[in-house]
Amino acid sequence: MDDYMSLLLLSKGLLFEIALVIFIFGVLLRLFEIFSLGRKKDLSEPKANPTIIGIKTIFTRSIPSYEMMTKRGFLIVNGIIFHVGLFIVVFLLAPHITVIDRLIDLSWSPLSSQIINFATVVTIFSMIVILVHRFTHPVMKALTTSGDYVAWIVTFLPIISGYMAYNHLLLPYNLILALHILSVDLLLIVLPFSKLSHSFTFFMARYYSGTISGRKGVQL
Amino acid sequence: MQKLNATLMDELNRRGISRRSFLQYCVVLASTMGLSPVMANQLPEKLLNTKRQSVIWLSFQECTGCAEAITRADKLTLENLIFNFISLDYQHTLMAASGSAAEEAKHNAIEKNKGKYILIVDGSIPIKDGGVYSTVAGETNLDILKRDAKDAMAIVSLGSCAAFGGLPQAQPNPTGAVSVDEIIKDKPIINIPGCPPIPNIITGVLAHVLTFGIPTLDQYKRPVAFYGSSVHDNCYRRPFYDKGMFATNFDDEAARSGWCLYKLGCKGPMTHNACAVEKWNGGVSFPIQSGHGCIGCSEKDFWDSGGFYESMASPVVSAETISMAAVAGVGVGVAATALNKIKKAKSLKNSEPVTIKDLKQEEA
Amino acid sequence: MSNATLEKGINSFVKMIDAPIASFFSSCVSCGMCADACLFYQETGDVKYTPIAKLEPLRRAWEQEYTLFGRLKKLLGLSKKITNEELKQHTELVYNSCTMCARCSMVCPVGNDIAYMIRKMREGMAAGGFAPAGLIGASNRAVEIGSPMGLTLHALSAQIKHAEKATGITINLDKSDVEYMVLLSSMELINFPEYLEAIAKIFKQAGKTWTISSTAFEATNSGIQIGSSDIARILVKRIVDSAEKLKVKTVISPECGHAFTAIRYEGPNLIGRKYNFEVKHILEVLDSFNEAGLLPTEGLEKEKLTFHDPCSLARKGGVIDEPRRLLKKVSDNFTEMTDHGARNWCCGGGGGASAIEEGEPLRLKAFKTKQKQIEETEATTLVTACANCRIVLEEGVEHYNMDMPIVGLTELLAEHLVDKPKQKLKKEAKQ
Amino acid sequence: MKTITNDKQFKATIDELSSLQNRKLATLFLQNVMGLTDKKKYQQLLTLASNKNATEQEYANLQTAIQTMVVETNARCGTDTDWAAQAEHFVAKSALSCVKDANRSNQNSAYDSAMYARMACNFASIADGKSDEQAETQAQYQILIQFLGDK
């Protein structure tokens, strides 16, 4: 059998299956690990409804403050571009929607490939920018651990390989598609156990944070 | 009756085809073959001076679809001309002779054209159990191929079976079918995959061999001129793909409006072939144009590369696997919960109330 | 007597980690934006003051004890242990250079409440014997004497007597069935005794009954600052017991930030039940008086005013509109600082930081942005509502050679109470 | 001669005074509590007060120095209070009233000075149990009467 084709079949077959199993398993495990630690019921008289403000904070925290825009606007804008770009690329590309449809029987209308292609370029660019920023910004440099690089790499690989696959660059399509799917497999496996876990815990973090200040009638 | 050693020019004259229409044909042929301008200019002259070429066509495990495709033309065309021009000295289906007479004709042709004939092979070669699954005149395909290839100038593996093993090789491959290039290692081999391959490609490749020799091939020994880009690249439905307009059902409005068939399993993006350019039946249509996605027939192992109606990137995962993962996750999650709770309870048990007397460590 | 040990400290970390903390650590992407919100990083540029980095020992405790990979690493002996030396180094980071002002919590893009985590980490630091001497001393005095600053009932009585004389109003100790129980902070009684006079005048004017408890007059809570719930509980309990014994309806927290959050928000959780009374900050009470028309004032401040929001009051207490409504009663020339309300810039001395003597140079350095923001308003008088902020601001203003009086809002209002300005009017007429 | 027996009269009387008189009187109140602190610290102020030609600029310069003294003697949150030191703090505050810009309106510097002096006494009484705010109040009434007589 053709090596590339068998790699493609392996990547979207057995390996994807394994990756998905680890992903689901990992996410659930992490959620259990977090929720199992519990939270004491707050007995103090709330000034406002903490739950409502908690839920609101999940969304409002996406809006940067003026102060932070003046201080770290570059990082914030780049971060927003990256996350929006990533969202577009991951969830609005037709083949991806097909995969999701196949997995959970849910689909929506995709964006045009030219837009996706553009978004991909922008996302790749923003990722390179963030990496350079990580090397140069003193605070980020000090905070950065190997885990941050792992997170960056496993995010970058699917994007760059996906871009190459779409544009038929350098490698035969089967091979690059296989590599793309392999990198996604890797991402799925690494995600729950790495810094990328923020993709599902940030809802909780924002919610908790929102309830803590919300109880005091403050929406930050 | 055709004269031996006649050139193509003689043949044209014999048939009364004008030089003008021949030149027009050459322009088209040159572009099909992807020739450089210099070579394109040389093409008419080279073609006109080619001698009649001896060709031996071996059919092994196949369906005769390839032969059908190339002989399908219902009227005489210039493409056919090339094919008619060659000296097809052996072809089961087409030749008038049969039995030992046919075998003898082949033997004679080989003897006469040692090292000069072109061997066309369609069909795969079974090698399991000594190759007993396909024989001609009591001889296995494997033996025939090995013997007849020995003195060939070049081998053309016509169709996906000869080129890649094709349908016979599909899992579980009961006959142990293999492609030609897995057996013959010491001869130039040109793969013209497709199920069947496009007739124009066959004649184009033959014309190239006759004039400029073996064309540039890719890693799968396919002529780059015809297999260099994907069906997707040249597909007239590509704009719909780019705009994200997809048919999701063969009879939905989108399908009727001619939208992209990616979601219906079209393998165009991974299939390298010239269908979208050359088309079929004298340029009438090709599968996608007739409303069906490309099944990727000219790619290796296309039978085993997922369902024809599954989009390419679609993973093959069963719902059971997902639910199994969920169950495992919950299971381990519960275990982790228990561990965490125990740990926390232990820390609570271990902690003594902090009083103001306990705020300092003992002086060392 | 059992000494503090490293083990106790780590055990306390493990005990303190809850679901919010686990979700916070799981979400951090090392963007370092918290540093830009922190006054100590802002002025020093030293990356060690990055808020999330201060929590590293707590993070490791979480990872090692509560995550699969952390456990595996620990089993294989690959995890980095938390050591005495490390925690000793963190004393400066978690106490001296953190006021728990929660500016970092406010800007974290994934929503990590870093101040919440610092508060929990201090539990372990205190239990492990890593709290700074200043806060240990304050906690000792708070528990043994009843005030972190050693203010005894005798001293309180002297101050009450003084206030009674100055105002001609009787101040009742331990009077039951009154509406309000007023708490005081040592800081006010020691540095700003005018506060007590102001309260007396305002309550008389409003016709409200109130008292001070002789067993729980102190509002501040060193336990919260040092990070020991056990000590904090003792201190809160005193207030709750007195308030319930005296059967008051409302307990009033004085102009002190952490005291308010300690009694108002942490207290019920410390004693494990809800109160039978309400807790309000003095500004909330004054605002309610004002709304009921019980706070008639006259005259406007001549100076241009600006207001410093105490972090614990605004961002961590939700008392934001009240001071503004009150200020506008007595001033038509009030400007906001760039960062105000819930987004205010901390004075640099909260969360017990001002009690740490060795932290003073850093505090003064960290004051720079506040100084700039004050100067930008071009105000001539700075108003605030926290005695600790007030002292820290005074020091900062002095350090940076700014000529600017700093006044407490309650006192400012008392000066404008209508019964008083008769003489004032006379004086103004004379000029 | 006027008699002053309570704070109401005391304040009303001070309110009648000009700001320059206020400053002079304030210095007298301060002098009366000098015993609670190191007198040398205020030598400059006392010299300045006795100089009739002293300029506002000189007062302003002194104000900065005294302001520093006030801030430096502040009791910081959570520190163990030294009551005697706190008495000094209020002496400094009293002194600060003496050097405030006489041209700035809305000032009752003598009254403020008197009040801070009393607080200083109050703190001293907490510290040593001897000082007496009541006695200080009476003394202040006498100082005022004397001042009005001298005027």
Short mmCIF file of N, CA, C and O in Angstrom, two decimals, chain B residues 4-5 11 31 36 60 62-64 75 77 79 87 95 97 99 120 125 168 179 221 234 242 252 283 339 351:
data_model
loop_
_atom_site.label_atom_id
_atom_site.label_comp_id
_atom_site.label_asym_id
_atom_site.label_seq_id
_atom_site.Cartn_x
_atom_site.Cartn_y
_atom_site.Cartn_z
N LEU B 4 4.78 -2.02 -43.98
CA LEU B 4 5.73 -2.03 -42.87
C LEU B 4 6.73 -0.93 -43.12
O LEU B 4 6.96 -0.54 -44.27
N ASN B 5 7.30 -0.43 -42.02
CA ASN B 5 8.29 0.65 -42.11
C ASN B 5 7.73 1.96 -42.66
O ASN B 5 8.48 2.88 -42.93
N GLU B 11 1.06 7.44 -43.75
CA GLU B 11 -0.28 7.06 -43.31
C GLU B 11 -1.26 8.21 -43.53
O GLU B 11 -2.38 8.00 -43.99
N SER B 31 0.13 20.80 -26.26
CA SER B 31 -0.31 21.42 -25.00
C SER B 31 -0.77 20.34 -24.04
O SER B 31 -0.54 20.43 -22.84
N SER B 36 7.47 21.94 -23.98
CA SER B 36 8.02 23.29 -24.03
C SER B 36 7.84 23.82 -25.45
O SER B 36 7.67 23.05 -26.39
N PHE B 60 -3.85 -8.73 -17.90
CA PHE B 60 -3.83 -9.68 -16.80
C PHE B 60 -5.13 -9.62 -16.01
O PHE B 60 -6.19 -9.67 -16.58
N GLU B 62 -7.86 -7.98 -15.04
CA GLU B 62 -8.45 -6.69 -15.38
C GLU B 62 -9.85 -6.90 -15.89
O GLU B 62 -10.33 -8.03 -15.97
N CYS B 63 -10.47 -5.81 -16.23
CA CYS B 63 -11.88 -5.89 -16.61
C CYS B 63 -12.10 -5.49 -18.06
O CYS B 63 -13.21 -5.34 -18.50
N THR B 64 -10.98 -5.21 -18.76
CA THR B 64 -11.01 -4.78 -20.14
C THR B 64 -11.55 -3.36 -20.28
O THR B 64 -11.75 -2.86 -21.38
N LYS B 75 -16.04 7.49 -33.87
CA LYS B 75 -15.66 8.00 -35.19
C LYS B 75 -14.14 8.18 -35.24
O LYS B 75 -13.47 8.24 -34.20
N THR B 77 -10.80 9.74 -35.22
CA THR B 77 -10.24 11.03 -34.81
C THR B 77 -8.73 10.95 -34.94
O THR B 77 -8.17 9.87 -35.12
N GLU B 79 -6.72 11.42 -32.59
CA GLU B 79 -6.20 10.66 -31.46
C GLU B 79 -6.13 9.18 -31.82
O GLU B 79 -5.16 8.49 -31.55
N SER B 87 1.79 -0.55 -34.48
CA SER B 87 1.59 -1.94 -34.87
C SER B 87 1.28 -2.74 -33.62
O SER B 87 2.17 -3.13 -32.88
N MET B 95 -7.24 -8.59 -31.23
CA MET B 95 -6.64 -9.27 -32.38
C MET B 95 -7.57 -10.34 -32.94
O MET B 95 -8.38 -10.93 -32.24
N ALA B 97 -6.52 -13.13 -34.50
CA ALA B 97 -6.03 -14.47 -34.25
C ALA B 97 -6.37 -14.94 -32.86
O ALA B 97 -6.69 -14.14 -31.98
N GLY B 99 -5.79 -18.50 -29.89
CA GLY B 99 -5.10 -19.74 -29.59
C GLY B 99 -3.62 -19.66 -29.87
O GLY B 99 -2.99 -18.61 -29.71
N ILE B 120 2.63 -2.80 -23.31
CA ILE B 120 1.54 -2.20 -22.55
C ILE B 120 0.95 -3.30 -21.67
O ILE B 120 0.70 -4.42 -22.15
N ILE B 125 -1.07 -8.26 -11.39
CA ILE B 125 -0.51 -9.59 -11.50
C ILE B 125 -0.68 -10.31 -10.16
O ILE B 125 -0.16 -9.86 -9.14
N PRO B 168 -8.15 -5.46 -7.95
CA PRO B 168 -7.79 -6.81 -7.46
C PRO B 168 -6.98 -6.74 -6.17
O PRO B 168 -7.01 -7.66 -5.36
N SER B 179 1.27 -4.57 -8.61
CA SER B 179 1.40 -3.77 -9.81
C SER B 179 2.62 -4.25 -10.62
O SER B 179 3.46 -5.00 -10.10
N LYS B 221 5.64 7.44 -11.02
CA LYS B 221 5.93 7.11 -12.41
C LYS B 221 4.81 7.57 -13.33
O LYS B 221 4.59 7.03 -14.41
N ASN B 234 -8.41 21.97 -11.08
CA ASN B 234 -8.96 22.41 -12.36
C ASN B 234 -10.47 22.27 -12.46
O ASN B 234 -11.05 22.49 -13.50
N ASP B 242 -14.44 27.20 -2.87
CA ASP B 242 -13.77 28.36 -2.29
C ASP B 242 -14.75 29.27 -1.55
O ASP B 242 -14.38 29.96 -0.61
N ASP B 252 -30.33 17.60 -3.37
CA ASP B 252 -30.77 18.87 -2.77
C ASP B 252 -30.58 20.01 -3.79
O ASP B 252 -30.04 19.83 -4.88
N GLY B 283 -14.52 14.98 -24.83
CA GLY B 283 -14.62 16.27 -24.15
C GLY B 283 -16.05 16.62 -23.74
O GLY B 283 -16.36 17.77 -23.48
N LEU B 339 -9.44 10.35 44.91
CA LEU B 339 -8.08 10.62 45.37
C LEU B 339 -7.94 12.05 45.90
O LEU B 339 -7.36 12.29 46.95
N SER B 351 -4.16 19.37 59.62
CA SER B 351 -3.93 20.77 59.98
C SER B 351 -4.39 21.04 61.41
O SER B 351 -5.46 20.60 61.83
#
